[in-house]
mmCIF file of C-alpha atoms in Angstrom:
data_model
loop_
_atom_site.group_PDB
_atom_site.id
_atom_site.type_symbol
_atom_site.label_atom_id
_atom_site.label_comp_id
_atom_site.label_asym_id
_atom_site.label_seq_id
_atom_site.Cartn_x
_atom_site.Cartn_y
_atom_site.Cartn_z
ATOM 1 C CA MET A 1 16.657 18.830 -8.769
ATOM 2 C CA PRO A 2 19.370 20.291 -6.512
ATOM 3 C CA GLY A 3 20.256 17.856 -3.753
ATOM 4 C CA LEU A 4 18.334 14.853 -5.167
ATOM 5 C CA THR A 5 19.197 12.975 -8.344
ATOM 6 C CA ALA A 6 17.583 10.088 -10.229
ATOM 7 C CA PRO A 7 20.068 7.594 -11.717
ATOM 8 C CA SER A 8 19.455 6.175 -15.185
ATOM 9 C CA ASP A 9 20.782 2.725 -14.233
ATOM 10 C CA TYR A 10 20.805 0.309 -11.310
ATOM 11 C CA LYS A 11 24.500 0.593 -10.309
ATOM 12 C CA GLN A 12 23.826 2.474 -7.046
ATOM 13 C CA GLU A 13 20.949 0.540 -5.516
ATOM 14 C CA PRO A 14 20.704 0.425 -1.687
ATOM 15 C CA PRO A 15 21.366 -2.788 0.285
ATOM 16 C CA ARG A 16 18.334 -5.016 0.988
ATOM 17 C CA HIS A 17 17.657 -7.813 3.462
ATOM 18 C CA PRO A 18 18.677 -11.178 1.980
ATOM 19 C CA ALA A 19 15.504 -12.895 3.241
ATOM 20 C CA LEU A 20 13.194 -10.891 0.958
ATOM 21 C CA LEU A 21 11.416 -12.741 -1.844
ATOM 22 C CA ILE A 22 12.430 -10.903 -5.019
ATOM 23 C CA ASN A 23 9.726 -10.607 -7.677
ATOM 24 C CA SER A 24 11.713 -8.285 -9.953
ATOM 25 C CA LYS A 25 15.377 -7.215 -9.698
ATOM 26 C CA GLU A 26 15.368 -4.158 -11.968
ATOM 27 C CA PRO A 27 13.317 -2.285 -10.884
ATOM 28 C CA PHE A 28 13.520 -3.884 -7.446
ATOM 29 C CA ASN A 29 10.224 -5.324 -6.209
ATOM 30 C CA ALA A 30 10.219 -7.672 -3.233
ATOM 31 C CA GLU A 31 8.146 -8.863 -0.290
ATOM 32 C CA PRO A 32 8.887 -10.660 2.989
ATOM 33 C CA HIS A 33 8.055 -14.265 3.839
ATOM 34 C CA ARG A 34 4.581 -14.705 5.311
ATOM 35 C CA SER A 35 5.764 -15.590 8.813
ATOM 36 C CA ALA A 36 8.079 -12.554 8.946
ATOM 37 C CA LEU A 37 5.262 -10.214 7.924
ATOM 38 C CA ILE A 38 3.055 -11.013 10.928
ATOM 39 C CA SER A 39 5.820 -11.310 13.513
ATOM 40 C CA SER A 40 4.909 -7.814 14.788
ATOM 41 C CA TYR A 41 2.140 -5.230 14.521
ATOM 42 C CA VAL A 42 4.622 -2.650 13.195
ATOM 43 C CA THR A 43 6.455 -4.061 10.183
ATOM 44 C CA PRO A 44 10.247 -3.643 10.429
ATOM 45 C CA VAL A 45 11.622 -1.476 7.628
ATOM 46 C CA ASP A 46 13.754 -4.374 6.312
ATOM 47 C CA PHE A 47 10.637 -6.515 5.879
ATOM 48 C CA PHE A 48 8.341 -3.826 4.478
ATOM 49 C CA TYR A 49 7.571 -4.646 0.854
ATOM 50 C CA LYS A 50 9.628 -2.768 -1.746
ATOM 51 C CA ARG A 51 7.707 -1.394 -4.746
ATOM 52 C CA ASN A 52 9.694 0.550 -7.327
ATOM 53 C CA HIS A 53 9.302 1.614 -10.954
ATOM 54 C CA GLY A 54 12.906 2.601 -11.668
ATOM 55 C CA PRO A 55 16.350 3.123 -10.110
ATOM 56 C CA ILE A 56 16.354 4.460 -6.547
ATOM 57 C CA PRO A 57 17.088 8.230 -6.316
ATOM 58 C CA ILE A 58 20.137 9.493 -4.426
ATOM 59 C CA VAL A 59 20.367 12.472 -2.059
ATOM 60 C CA ASP A 60 23.699 14.230 -2.543
ATOM 61 C CA ASP A 61 22.942 17.377 -0.514
ATOM 62 C CA ILE A 62 20.006 17.417 1.942
ATOM 63 C CA GLN A 63 20.488 21.166 2.567
ATOM 64 C CA ARG A 64 19.825 21.970 -1.087
ATOM 65 C CA TYR A 65 16.880 19.585 -1.459
ATOM 66 C CA SER A 66 13.518 21.327 -1.834
ATOM 67 C CA VAL A 67 9.956 20.702 -2.966
ATOM 68 C CA SER A 68 8.311 23.218 -5.290
ATOM 69 C CA ILE A 69 4.607 23.940 -4.872
ATOM 70 C CA THR A 70 3.040 25.393 -8.020
ATOM 71 C CA GLY A 71 -0.126 25.408 -10.109
ATOM 72 C CA LEU A 72 -3.478 27.084 -9.481
ATOM 73 C CA ILE A 73 -2.348 29.088 -6.450
ATOM 74 C CA GLY A 74 -1.521 32.700 -5.764
ATOM 75 C CA ASN A 75 2.107 32.351 -4.726
ATOM 76 C CA PRO A 76 4.262 29.379 -5.769
ATOM 77 C CA LYS A 77 6.702 28.335 -3.079
ATOM 78 C CA GLU A 78 9.909 26.375 -2.633
ATOM 79 C CA LEU A 79 9.975 24.372 0.593
ATOM 80 C CA TYR A 80 13.206 23.085 2.115
ATOM 81 C CA MET A 81 13.452 20.353 4.715
ATOM 82 C CA LYS A 82 14.064 22.987 7.419
ATOM 83 C CA ASP A 83 10.667 24.540 6.527
ATOM 84 C CA ILE A 84 8.925 21.179 6.796
ATOM 85 C CA TRP A 85 10.686 20.293 10.060
ATOM 86 C CA LYS A 86 9.383 23.567 11.560
ATOM 87 C CA LEU A 87 5.758 22.496 11.063
ATOM 88 C CA PRO A 88 3.998 20.449 13.772
ATOM 89 C CA LYS A 89 5.156 16.822 13.609
ATOM 90 C CA TYR A 90 2.429 14.179 13.455
ATOM 91 C CA THR A 91 2.781 10.433 13.785
ATOM 92 C CA VAL A 92 0.304 8.102 12.078
ATOM 93 C CA ALA A 93 0.197 4.297 12.077
ATOM 94 C CA ALA A 94 -0.889 3.368 8.558
ATOM 95 C CA THR A 95 -0.899 0.216 6.462
ATOM 96 C CA LEU A 96 0.266 0.537 2.881
ATOM 97 C CA GLN A 97 -0.768 -2.134 0.407
ATOM 98 C CA CYS A 98 0.186 -2.486 -3.223
ATOM 99 C CA ALA A 99 -2.926 -2.715 -5.386
ATOM 100 C CA GLY A 100 -1.374 -5.862 -6.877
ATOM 101 C CA ASN A 101 -1.136 -7.724 -3.566
ATOM 102 C CA ARG A 102 -2.202 -11.391 -4.094
ATOM 103 C CA ARG A 103 -1.917 -10.996 -7.880
ATOM 104 C CA THR A 104 -0.264 -14.418 -8.291
ATOM 105 C CA ALA A 105 -3.404 -16.170 -7.038
ATOM 106 C CA MET A 106 -5.593 -14.152 -9.405
ATOM 107 C CA SER A 107 -3.318 -15.102 -12.288
ATOM 108 C CA LYS A 108 -4.031 -18.792 -11.661
ATOM 109 C CA THR A 109 -7.644 -18.182 -12.731
ATOM 110 C CA ARG A 110 -6.709 -16.335 -15.906
ATOM 111 C CA LYS A 111 -3.376 -14.735 -16.741
ATOM 112 C CA VAL A 112 -2.979 -11.118 -15.678
ATOM 113 C CA LYS A 113 -0.304 -8.503 -16.302
ATOM 114 C CA GLY A 114 1.923 -7.215 -13.501
ATOM 115 C CA VAL A 115 4.465 -8.032 -10.803
ATOM 116 C CA GLY A 116 3.741 -11.478 -9.363
ATOM 117 C CA TRP A 117 3.028 -10.673 -5.723
ATOM 118 C CA ASP A 118 2.098 -13.331 -3.174
ATOM 119 C CA ILE A 119 0.190 -12.073 -0.090
ATOM 120 C CA CYS A 120 2.871 -9.854 1.465
ATOM 121 C CA ALA A 121 2.852 -6.709 -0.707
ATOM 122 C CA ILE A 122 1.549 -4.983 2.404
ATOM 123 C CA GLY A 123 3.014 -3.600 5.601
ATOM 124 C CA ASN A 124 2.129 -1.501 8.611
ATOM 125 C CA ALA A 125 4.438 1.321 9.694
ATOM 126 C CA VAL A 126 4.478 4.333 11.969
ATOM 127 C CA TRP A 127 4.982 7.370 9.738
ATOM 128 C CA SER A 128 6.015 10.814 10.999
ATOM 129 C CA GLY A 129 6.062 14.169 9.263
ATOM 130 C CA ALA A 130 4.056 17.299 8.531
ATOM 131 C CA LYS A 131 0.393 17.161 7.631
ATOM 132 C CA LEU A 132 -0.185 18.103 4.007
ATOM 133 C CA ALA A 133 -3.050 20.324 5.212
ATOM 134 C CA ASP A 134 -0.504 22.395 7.203
ATOM 135 C CA VAL A 135 1.872 22.589 4.234
ATOM 136 C CA LEU A 136 -0.880 23.785 1.902
ATOM 137 C CA GLU A 137 -1.937 26.373 4.476
ATOM 138 C CA LEU A 138 1.551 27.896 4.127
ATOM 139 C CA ILE A 139 0.741 28.746 0.511
ATOM 140 C CA GLY A 140 -2.673 30.190 1.329
ATOM 141 C CA ILE A 141 -4.982 27.198 0.894
ATOM 142 C CA PRO A 142 -7.199 26.965 4.004
ATOM 143 C CA LYS A 143 -7.963 23.659 5.681
ATOM 144 C CA SER A 144 -11.072 21.822 4.436
ATOM 145 C CA SER A 145 -10.928 23.517 1.016
ATOM 146 C CA GLN A 146 -12.847 22.069 -1.926
ATOM 147 C CA ILE A 147 -11.424 24.410 -4.561
ATOM 148 C CA THR A 148 -8.832 27.204 -4.754
ATOM 149 C CA PRO A 149 -9.836 30.674 -6.034
ATOM 150 C CA SER A 150 -8.047 29.817 -9.297
ATOM 151 C CA GLY A 151 -10.031 26.573 -9.730
ATOM 152 C CA GLY A 152 -7.645 24.021 -8.237
ATOM 153 C CA LYS A 153 -9.434 20.826 -7.169
ATOM 154 C CA HIS A 154 -6.630 18.246 -7.138
ATOM 155 C CA VAL A 155 -3.179 17.964 -5.573
ATOM 156 C CA GLU A 156 -0.579 16.231 -7.728
ATOM 157 C CA PHE A 157 2.602 14.705 -6.302
ATOM 158 C CA VAL A 158 5.574 14.332 -8.661
ATOM 159 C CA SER A 159 8.573 12.169 -7.852
ATOM 160 C CA ILE A 160 12.158 12.608 -9.051
ATOM 161 C CA ASP A 161 12.513 8.981 -10.250
ATOM 162 C CA LYS A 162 12.595 7.775 -13.856
ATOM 163 C CA CYS A 163 9.938 5.301 -15.000
ATOM 164 C CA LYS A 164 9.813 3.489 -18.324
ATOM 165 C CA GLU A 165 5.995 3.769 -18.221
ATOM 166 C CA GLU A 166 6.407 7.569 -18.218
ATOM 167 C CA ASN A 167 8.983 7.324 -21.057
ATOM 168 C CA GLY A 168 11.776 8.088 -18.616
ATOM 169 C CA GLY A 169 9.797 10.757 -16.809
ATOM 170 C CA PRO A 170 8.848 10.795 -13.123
ATOM 171 C CA TYR A 171 6.191 8.834 -11.281
ATOM 172 C CA LYS A 172 3.190 11.008 -10.388
ATOM 173 C CA ALA A 173 -0.258 10.719 -8.807
ATOM 174 C CA SER A 174 -2.917 12.965 -7.303
ATOM 175 C CA ILE A 175 -5.615 13.112 -4.667
ATOM 176 C CA PRO A 176 -8.605 15.494 -4.352
ATOM 177 C CA LEU A 177 -7.898 18.853 -2.724
ATOM 178 C CA SER A 178 -10.714 18.147 -0.233
ATOM 179 C CA GLN A 179 -8.761 15.113 1.043
ATOM 180 C CA ALA A 180 -5.390 16.890 0.994
ATOM 181 C CA THR A 181 -6.653 19.810 3.101
ATOM 182 C CA ASN A 182 -8.650 17.693 5.564
ATOM 183 C CA PRO A 183 -6.584 17.306 8.764
ATOM 184 C CA GLU A 184 -8.663 14.220 9.693
ATOM 185 C CA ALA A 185 -7.475 12.443 6.519
ATOM 186 C CA ASP A 186 -3.959 12.387 8.032
ATOM 187 C CA VAL A 187 -2.188 12.822 4.680
ATOM 188 C CA LEU A 188 1.469 13.339 5.533
ATOM 189 C CA LEU A 189 4.639 14.609 3.975
ATOM 190 C CA ALA A 190 6.609 11.986 5.876
ATOM 191 C CA TYR A 191 10.318 12.051 6.668
ATOM 192 C CA GLU A 192 10.385 9.238 9.246
ATOM 193 C CA MET A 193 9.334 5.585 9.222
ATOM 194 C CA ASN A 194 9.216 3.617 12.484
ATOM 195 C CA GLY A 195 11.018 6.396 14.345
ATOM 196 C CA GLU A 196 13.969 6.719 11.958
ATOM 197 C CA SER A 197 14.643 8.759 8.830
ATOM 198 C CA LEU A 198 13.167 7.166 5.727
ATOM 199 C CA ASN A 199 15.611 4.899 3.933
ATOM 200 C CA ARG A 200 16.190 5.183 0.198
ATOM 201 C CA ASP A 201 13.832 2.368 -0.799
ATOM 202 C CA HIS A 202 10.985 4.017 1.096
ATOM 203 C CA GLY A 203 11.356 7.551 -0.218
ATOM 204 C CA TYR A 204 14.220 9.383 1.525
ATOM 205 C CA PRO A 205 14.223 12.276 2.153
ATOM 206 C CA LEU A 206 10.482 12.984 1.795
ATOM 207 C CA ARG A 207 7.438 11.077 0.622
ATOM 208 C CA VAL A 208 3.669 11.334 0.680
ATOM 209 C CA ILE A 209 1.596 9.007 2.855
ATOM 210 C CA VAL A 210 -2.086 8.809 1.911
ATOM 211 C CA PRO A 211 -3.643 6.499 4.546
ATOM 212 C CA GLY A 212 -6.447 4.123 3.567
ATOM 213 C CA VAL A 213 -5.623 4.374 -0.130
ATOM 214 C CA ILE A 214 -3.714 2.002 -2.439
ATOM 215 C CA GLY A 215 0.037 2.439 -2.135
ATOM 216 C CA ALA A 216 0.306 3.844 -5.676
ATOM 217 C CA ARG A 217 -0.870 7.270 -4.444
ATOM 218 C CA SER A 218 1.766 7.567 -1.680
ATOM 219 C CA VAL A 219 4.464 9.041 -3.903
ATOM 220 C CA LYS A 220 8.114 8.651 -2.853
ATOM 221 C CA TRP A 221 11.137 10.981 -3.401
ATOM 222 C CA LEU A 222 8.928 14.039 -3.656
ATOM 223 C CA ASP A 223 10.060 16.661 -6.186
ATOM 224 C CA SER A 224 7.011 18.892 -6.595
ATOM 225 C CA ILE A 225 3.394 19.420 -5.588
ATOM 226 C CA ASN A 226 1.055 20.890 -8.207
ATOM 227 C CA ILE A 227 -2.446 22.251 -7.654
ATOM 228 C CA LEU A 228 -4.538 21.206 -10.668
ATOM 229 C CA ALA A 229 -8.077 21.692 -11.967
ATOM 230 C CA GLU A 230 -8.247 18.046 -13.106
ATOM 231 C CA GLU A 231 -6.750 14.886 -11.652
ATOM 232 C CA CYS A 232 -3.187 13.955 -12.563
ATOM 233 C CA GLN A 233 -2.841 12.753 -16.167
ATOM 234 C CA GLY A 234 0.157 10.510 -15.460
ATOM 235 C CA PHE A 235 0.336 6.896 -16.627
ATOM 236 C CA PHE A 236 -0.298 5.379 -13.196
ATOM 237 C CA MET A 237 -3.452 7.453 -12.713
ATOM 238 C CA GLN A 238 -4.913 7.119 -16.204
ATOM 239 C CA LYS A 239 -3.630 3.848 -17.706
ATOM 240 C CA ASP A 240 -3.050 1.670 -14.675
ATOM 241 C CA TYR A 241 -4.515 0.902 -11.236
ATOM 242 C CA LYS A 242 -8.117 0.973 -12.388
ATOM 243 C CA MET A 243 -10.653 -1.748 -11.610
ATOM 244 C CA PHE A 244 -12.242 -3.300 -14.708
ATOM 245 C CA PRO A 245 -14.851 -6.085 -14.902
ATOM 246 C CA PRO A 246 -13.868 -9.642 -15.958
ATOM 247 C CA SER A 247 -15.304 -9.029 -19.443
ATOM 248 C CA VAL A 248 -12.646 -6.442 -20.311
ATOM 249 C CA ASN A 249 -9.483 -7.645 -22.054
ATOM 250 C CA TRP A 250 -6.502 -5.976 -23.743
ATOM 251 C CA ASP A 251 -8.385 -5.849 -27.055
ATOM 252 C CA ASN A 252 -11.450 -3.966 -25.818
ATOM 253 C CA ILE A 253 -10.105 -1.930 -22.881
ATOM 254 C CA ASN A 254 -11.007 1.760 -22.716
ATOM 255 C CA TRP A 255 -9.062 3.290 -19.830
ATOM 256 C CA SER A 256 -11.164 6.456 -19.739
ATOM 257 C CA THR A 257 -14.289 4.541 -18.656
ATOM 258 C CA ARG A 258 -12.975 3.917 -15.132
ATOM 259 C CA ARG A 259 -11.824 6.215 -12.347
ATOM 260 C CA PRO A 260 -8.403 5.801 -10.735
ATOM 261 C CA GLN A 261 -8.575 3.425 -7.777
ATOM 262 C CA MET A 262 -8.200 5.145 -4.407
ATOM 263 C CA ASP A 263 -9.472 3.346 -1.251
ATOM 264 C CA PHE A 264 -8.657 -0.348 -1.079
ATOM 265 C CA PRO A 265 -11.408 -2.879 -0.229
ATOM 266 C CA VAL A 266 -11.534 -5.084 2.873
ATOM 267 C CA GLN A 267 -8.750 -7.672 2.783
ATOM 268 C CA SER A 268 -7.342 -10.522 4.869
ATOM 269 C CA ALA A 269 -4.831 -13.331 4.458
ATOM 270 C CA ILE A 270 -3.438 -16.248 6.453
ATOM 271 C CA CYS A 271 0.310 -15.820 7.021
ATOM 272 C CA SER A 272 1.182 -18.618 9.466
ATOM 273 C CA LEU A 273 0.750 -21.237 6.740
ATOM 274 C CA GLU A 274 1.918 -21.656 3.151
ATOM 275 C CA ASP A 275 -0.458 -22.592 0.327
ATOM 276 C CA VAL A 276 0.155 -26.305 1.029
ATOM 277 C CA ASN A 277 1.286 -27.599 4.442
ATOM 278 C CA VAL A 278 2.033 -30.828 6.277
ATOM 279 C CA VAL A 279 1.569 -30.508 10.047
ATOM 280 C CA LYS A 280 1.777 -32.680 13.139
ATOM 281 C CA PRO A 281 -1.472 -34.040 14.631
ATOM 282 C CA GLY A 282 -3.267 -31.777 17.131
ATOM 283 C CA LYS A 283 -4.121 -28.095 17.371
ATOM 284 C CA ILE A 284 -2.662 -25.514 15.032
ATOM 285 C CA THR A 285 -2.689 -21.749 15.315
ATOM 286 C CA ILE A 286 -3.939 -19.788 12.317
ATOM 287 C CA LYS A 287 -2.567 -16.245 12.129
ATOM 288 C CA GLY A 288 -2.820 -13.456 9.595
ATOM 289 C CA TYR A 289 -3.710 -9.844 8.884
ATOM 290 C CA ALA A 290 -6.934 -8.005 8.049
ATOM 291 C CA VAL A 291 -7.361 -4.418 6.887
ATOM 292 C CA SER A 292 -9.814 -2.145 5.109
ATOM 293 C CA GLY A 293 -9.354 1.130 3.261
ATOM 294 C CA GLY A 294 -10.794 4.558 3.929
ATOM 295 C CA GLY A 295 -10.208 4.345 7.701
ATOM 296 C CA ARG A 296 -12.799 1.595 8.136
ATOM 297 C CA GLY A 297 -12.009 -0.745 11.030
ATOM 298 C CA ILE A 298 -12.237 -4.529 11.033
ATOM 299 C CA GLU A 299 -15.450 -5.734 12.634
ATOM 300 C CA ARG A 300 -14.765 -9.457 12.343
ATOM 301 C CA VAL A 301 -12.412 -12.071 10.935
ATOM 302 C CA ASP A 302 -13.987 -15.477 10.231
ATOM 303 C CA VAL A 303 -11.914 -18.649 9.912
ATOM 304 C CA SER A 304 -13.052 -22.007 8.517
ATOM 305 C CA ILE A 305 -11.256 -25.368 8.444
ATOM 306 C CA ASP A 306 -13.769 -27.044 6.127
ATOM 307 C CA GLY A 307 -13.513 -24.830 3.062
ATOM 308 C CA GLY A 308 -16.148 -22.347 4.204
ATOM 309 C CA LYS A 309 -18.982 -24.636 5.340
ATOM 310 C CA SER A 310 -18.681 -23.578 8.994
ATOM 311 C CA TRP A 311 -16.878 -20.685 10.653
ATOM 312 C CA VAL A 312 -15.371 -19.503 13.943
ATOM 313 C CA GLU A 313 -14.527 -15.925 14.795
ATOM 314 C CA ALA A 314 -10.824 -15.192 15.256
ATOM 315 C CA SER A 315 -9.446 -12.935 17.960
ATOM 316 C CA LYS A 316 -7.908 -9.728 16.625
ATOM 317 C CA PHE A 317 -5.520 -7.130 17.998
ATOM 318 C CA GLN A 318 -3.247 -4.263 17.122
ATOM 319 C CA LYS A 319 -0.994 -3.473 20.106
ATOM 320 C CA ALA A 320 -0.334 -6.223 22.628
ATOM 321 C CA GLY A 321 -2.420 -5.919 25.796
ATOM 322 C CA ILE A 322 -4.734 -3.226 24.408
ATOM 323 C CA PRO A 323 -8.216 -4.383 23.294
ATOM 324 C CA TYR A 324 -8.922 -3.590 19.656
ATOM 325 C CA ILE A 325 -12.096 -1.568 19.088
ATOM 326 C CA SER A 326 -13.167 -1.134 15.476
ATOM 327 C CA ASP A 327 -13.676 2.615 15.680
ATOM 328 C CA SER A 328 -11.497 5.713 15.895
ATOM 329 C CA SER A 329 -10.157 4.863 19.364
ATOM 330 C CA SER A 330 -7.813 2.353 17.686
ATOM 331 C CA ASP A 331 -5.351 2.984 14.834
ATOM 332 C CA LYS A 332 -7.987 3.497 12.145
ATOM 333 C CA TRP A 333 -5.562 3.456 9.207
ATOM 334 C CA ALA A 334 -3.763 0.316 10.340
ATOM 335 C CA TRP A 335 -4.286 -3.417 9.963
ATOM 336 C CA VAL A 336 -5.255 -5.839 12.688
ATOM 337 C CA LEU A 337 -3.555 -9.166 13.256
ATOM 338 C CA PHE A 338 -5.845 -12.130 13.885
ATOM 339 C CA GLU A 339 -5.453 -15.514 15.515
ATOM 340 C CA ALA A 340 -7.556 -18.680 15.823
ATOM 341 C CA GLU A 341 -6.847 -22.207 17.060
ATOM 342 C CA ALA A 342 -8.220 -25.322 15.389
ATOM 343 C CA ASP A 343 -7.999 -29.105 15.615
ATOM 344 C CA ILE A 344 -7.081 -30.305 12.173
ATOM 345 C CA PRO A 345 -8.547 -33.535 10.820
ATOM 346 C CA GLU A 346 -6.488 -35.594 8.379
ATOM 347 C CA SER A 347 -6.731 -32.867 5.800
ATOM 348 C CA ALA A 348 -8.284 -29.420 5.810
ATOM 349 C CA GLU A 349 -8.940 -26.433 3.623
ATOM 350 C CA ILE A 350 -8.482 -23.400 5.854
ATOM 351 C CA VAL A 351 -10.173 -20.176 4.791
ATOM 352 C CA ALA A 352 -10.160 -16.620 6.164
ATOM 353 C CA LYS A 353 -12.452 -13.696 5.374
ATOM 354 C CA ALA A 354 -12.823 -10.303 7.000
ATOM 355 C CA VAL A 355 -15.771 -7.945 7.502
ATOM 356 C CA ASP A 356 -15.220 -4.213 7.999
ATOM 357 C CA THR A 357 -17.254 -1.692 9.981
ATOM 358 C CA ALA A 358 -19.394 -0.882 6.924
ATOM 359 C CA ALA A 359 -20.263 -4.625 6.706
ATOM 360 C CA ASN A 360 -18.237 -4.981 3.516
ATOM 361 C CA VAL A 361 -17.070 -8.600 3.220
ATOM 362 C CA GLN A 362 -14.514 -10.279 0.981
ATOM 363 C CA PRO A 363 -15.952 -12.018 -2.095
ATOM 364 C CA GLU A 364 -15.941 -15.803 -1.991
ATOM 365 C CA ASN A 365 -14.098 -16.438 -5.228
ATOM 366 C CA VAL A 366 -11.563 -14.664 -7.380
ATOM 367 C CA GLU A 367 -13.398 -15.244 -10.670
ATOM 368 C CA VAL A 368 -16.012 -12.579 -9.938
ATOM 369 C CA ILE A 369 -13.350 -9.899 -9.360
ATOM 370 C CA TRP A 370 -10.829 -11.006 -11.975
ATOM 371 C CA ASN A 371 -9.405 -8.071 -13.912
ATOM 372 C CA LEU A 372 -6.712 -7.899 -16.562
ATOM 373 C CA ARG A 373 -4.232 -5.978 -14.379
ATOM 374 C CA GLY A 374 -4.700 -8.337 -11.450
ATOM 375 C CA ILE A 375 -5.402 -5.653 -8.858
ATOM 376 C CA LEU A 376 -7.441 -5.836 -5.664
ATOM 377 C CA ASN A 377 -7.591 -9.590 -5.204
ATOM 378 C CA THR A 378 -9.586 -9.586 -1.991
ATOM 379 C CA SER A 379 -11.229 -12.993 -2.397
ATOM 380 C CA TRP A 380 -11.340 -15.444 0.513
ATOM 381 C CA HIS A 381 -7.841 -16.652 1.281
ATOM 382 C CA HIS A 382 -7.413 -20.444 1.188
ATOM 383 C CA VAL A 383 -4.571 -22.673 2.398
ATOM 384 C CA HIS A 384 -4.432 -26.470 2.456
ATOM 385 C CA VAL A 385 -3.219 -28.567 5.376
ATOM 386 C CA ARG A 386 -2.784 -32.290 5.819
ATOM 387 C CA VAL A 387 -1.611 -34.123 8.907
ATOM 388 C CA GLY A 388 1.606 -36.070 8.498
ATOM 389 C CA ARG A 389 4.239 -37.722 10.610
ATOM 390 C CA SER A 390 6.593 -34.819 10.216
ATOM 391 C CA SER A 391 5.993 -31.121 9.792
ATOM 392 C CA MET A 392 7.721 -28.908 7.299
#
């Protein structure tokens, strides 16, 4: 593509913060430490998890960069950044979460396949750009459309990067046209993150943001948008990121029996403590995040210090000084941070679980949701604490 190129090797990777925990160097996949993740409601770009499937693309001429829109439409169009900048600019606070977040813990039950994420393959950012519904209106697709006159029902996003899973081809994914053309769904073609231009790791110059949906659908380094009759047939839609029952293994898997995962389930995790901790006697503060997909707010976060026998409700917030209300008056696509204080006996098993506004609650154990790709580990999050003479 003019203006944007995809390297075949890793010789021109961007700089990254040295404090990131690297799960894979090539392609680069990394997450922040737990304490850094919850230090602020808006995750700093440096500490936002990095999820890549190949070398990071390079912009050599932003003026020549364009996105082609083709497929089941009347008039294909080439959009340049100046065209996108002319559209109304919207800003949306939205949490992105890799479907493999907390995979390492699931793997302890039975081995799974995938990048070994701890609990920080998640972040909350303020994204700015044009609404996809406005962009599609430019090519004659009205807002709130279910189908185009030519039979288009899905919107596919194609990256410029090179993925081994696509045999060197680009990463791609799709969402339903009804979601893409719904202004309330807040799907963006984003060019800013936290008030600054996207950096290379996060999709510069242009990426898709699909709020409330697993991060795999928010395609970076956008090359083209295609209007299709069927959902995208790419690897990451058809042979990955699908939720299978515990009975399915690599010998009996049939990918076509499951739909591509879209919304993520209700999730929470404790970030102020490691898996095993030694603390000083007295009160400790338990902090973490909670989030649900599909724009559902967090109704409650429960915390236990006795392994789940008894519970207290944690306080929760988004922006400091503003009460969080679990409906549309708050940032509906964004996480909440929670906090609870507890007196710790000699040893304790601390547990957190969240409940969303649809009364969905995290499952108690990981065994019932185990799946061979290790996605969507939303089981209760446990950490262990014992009181010692010194803290670490």
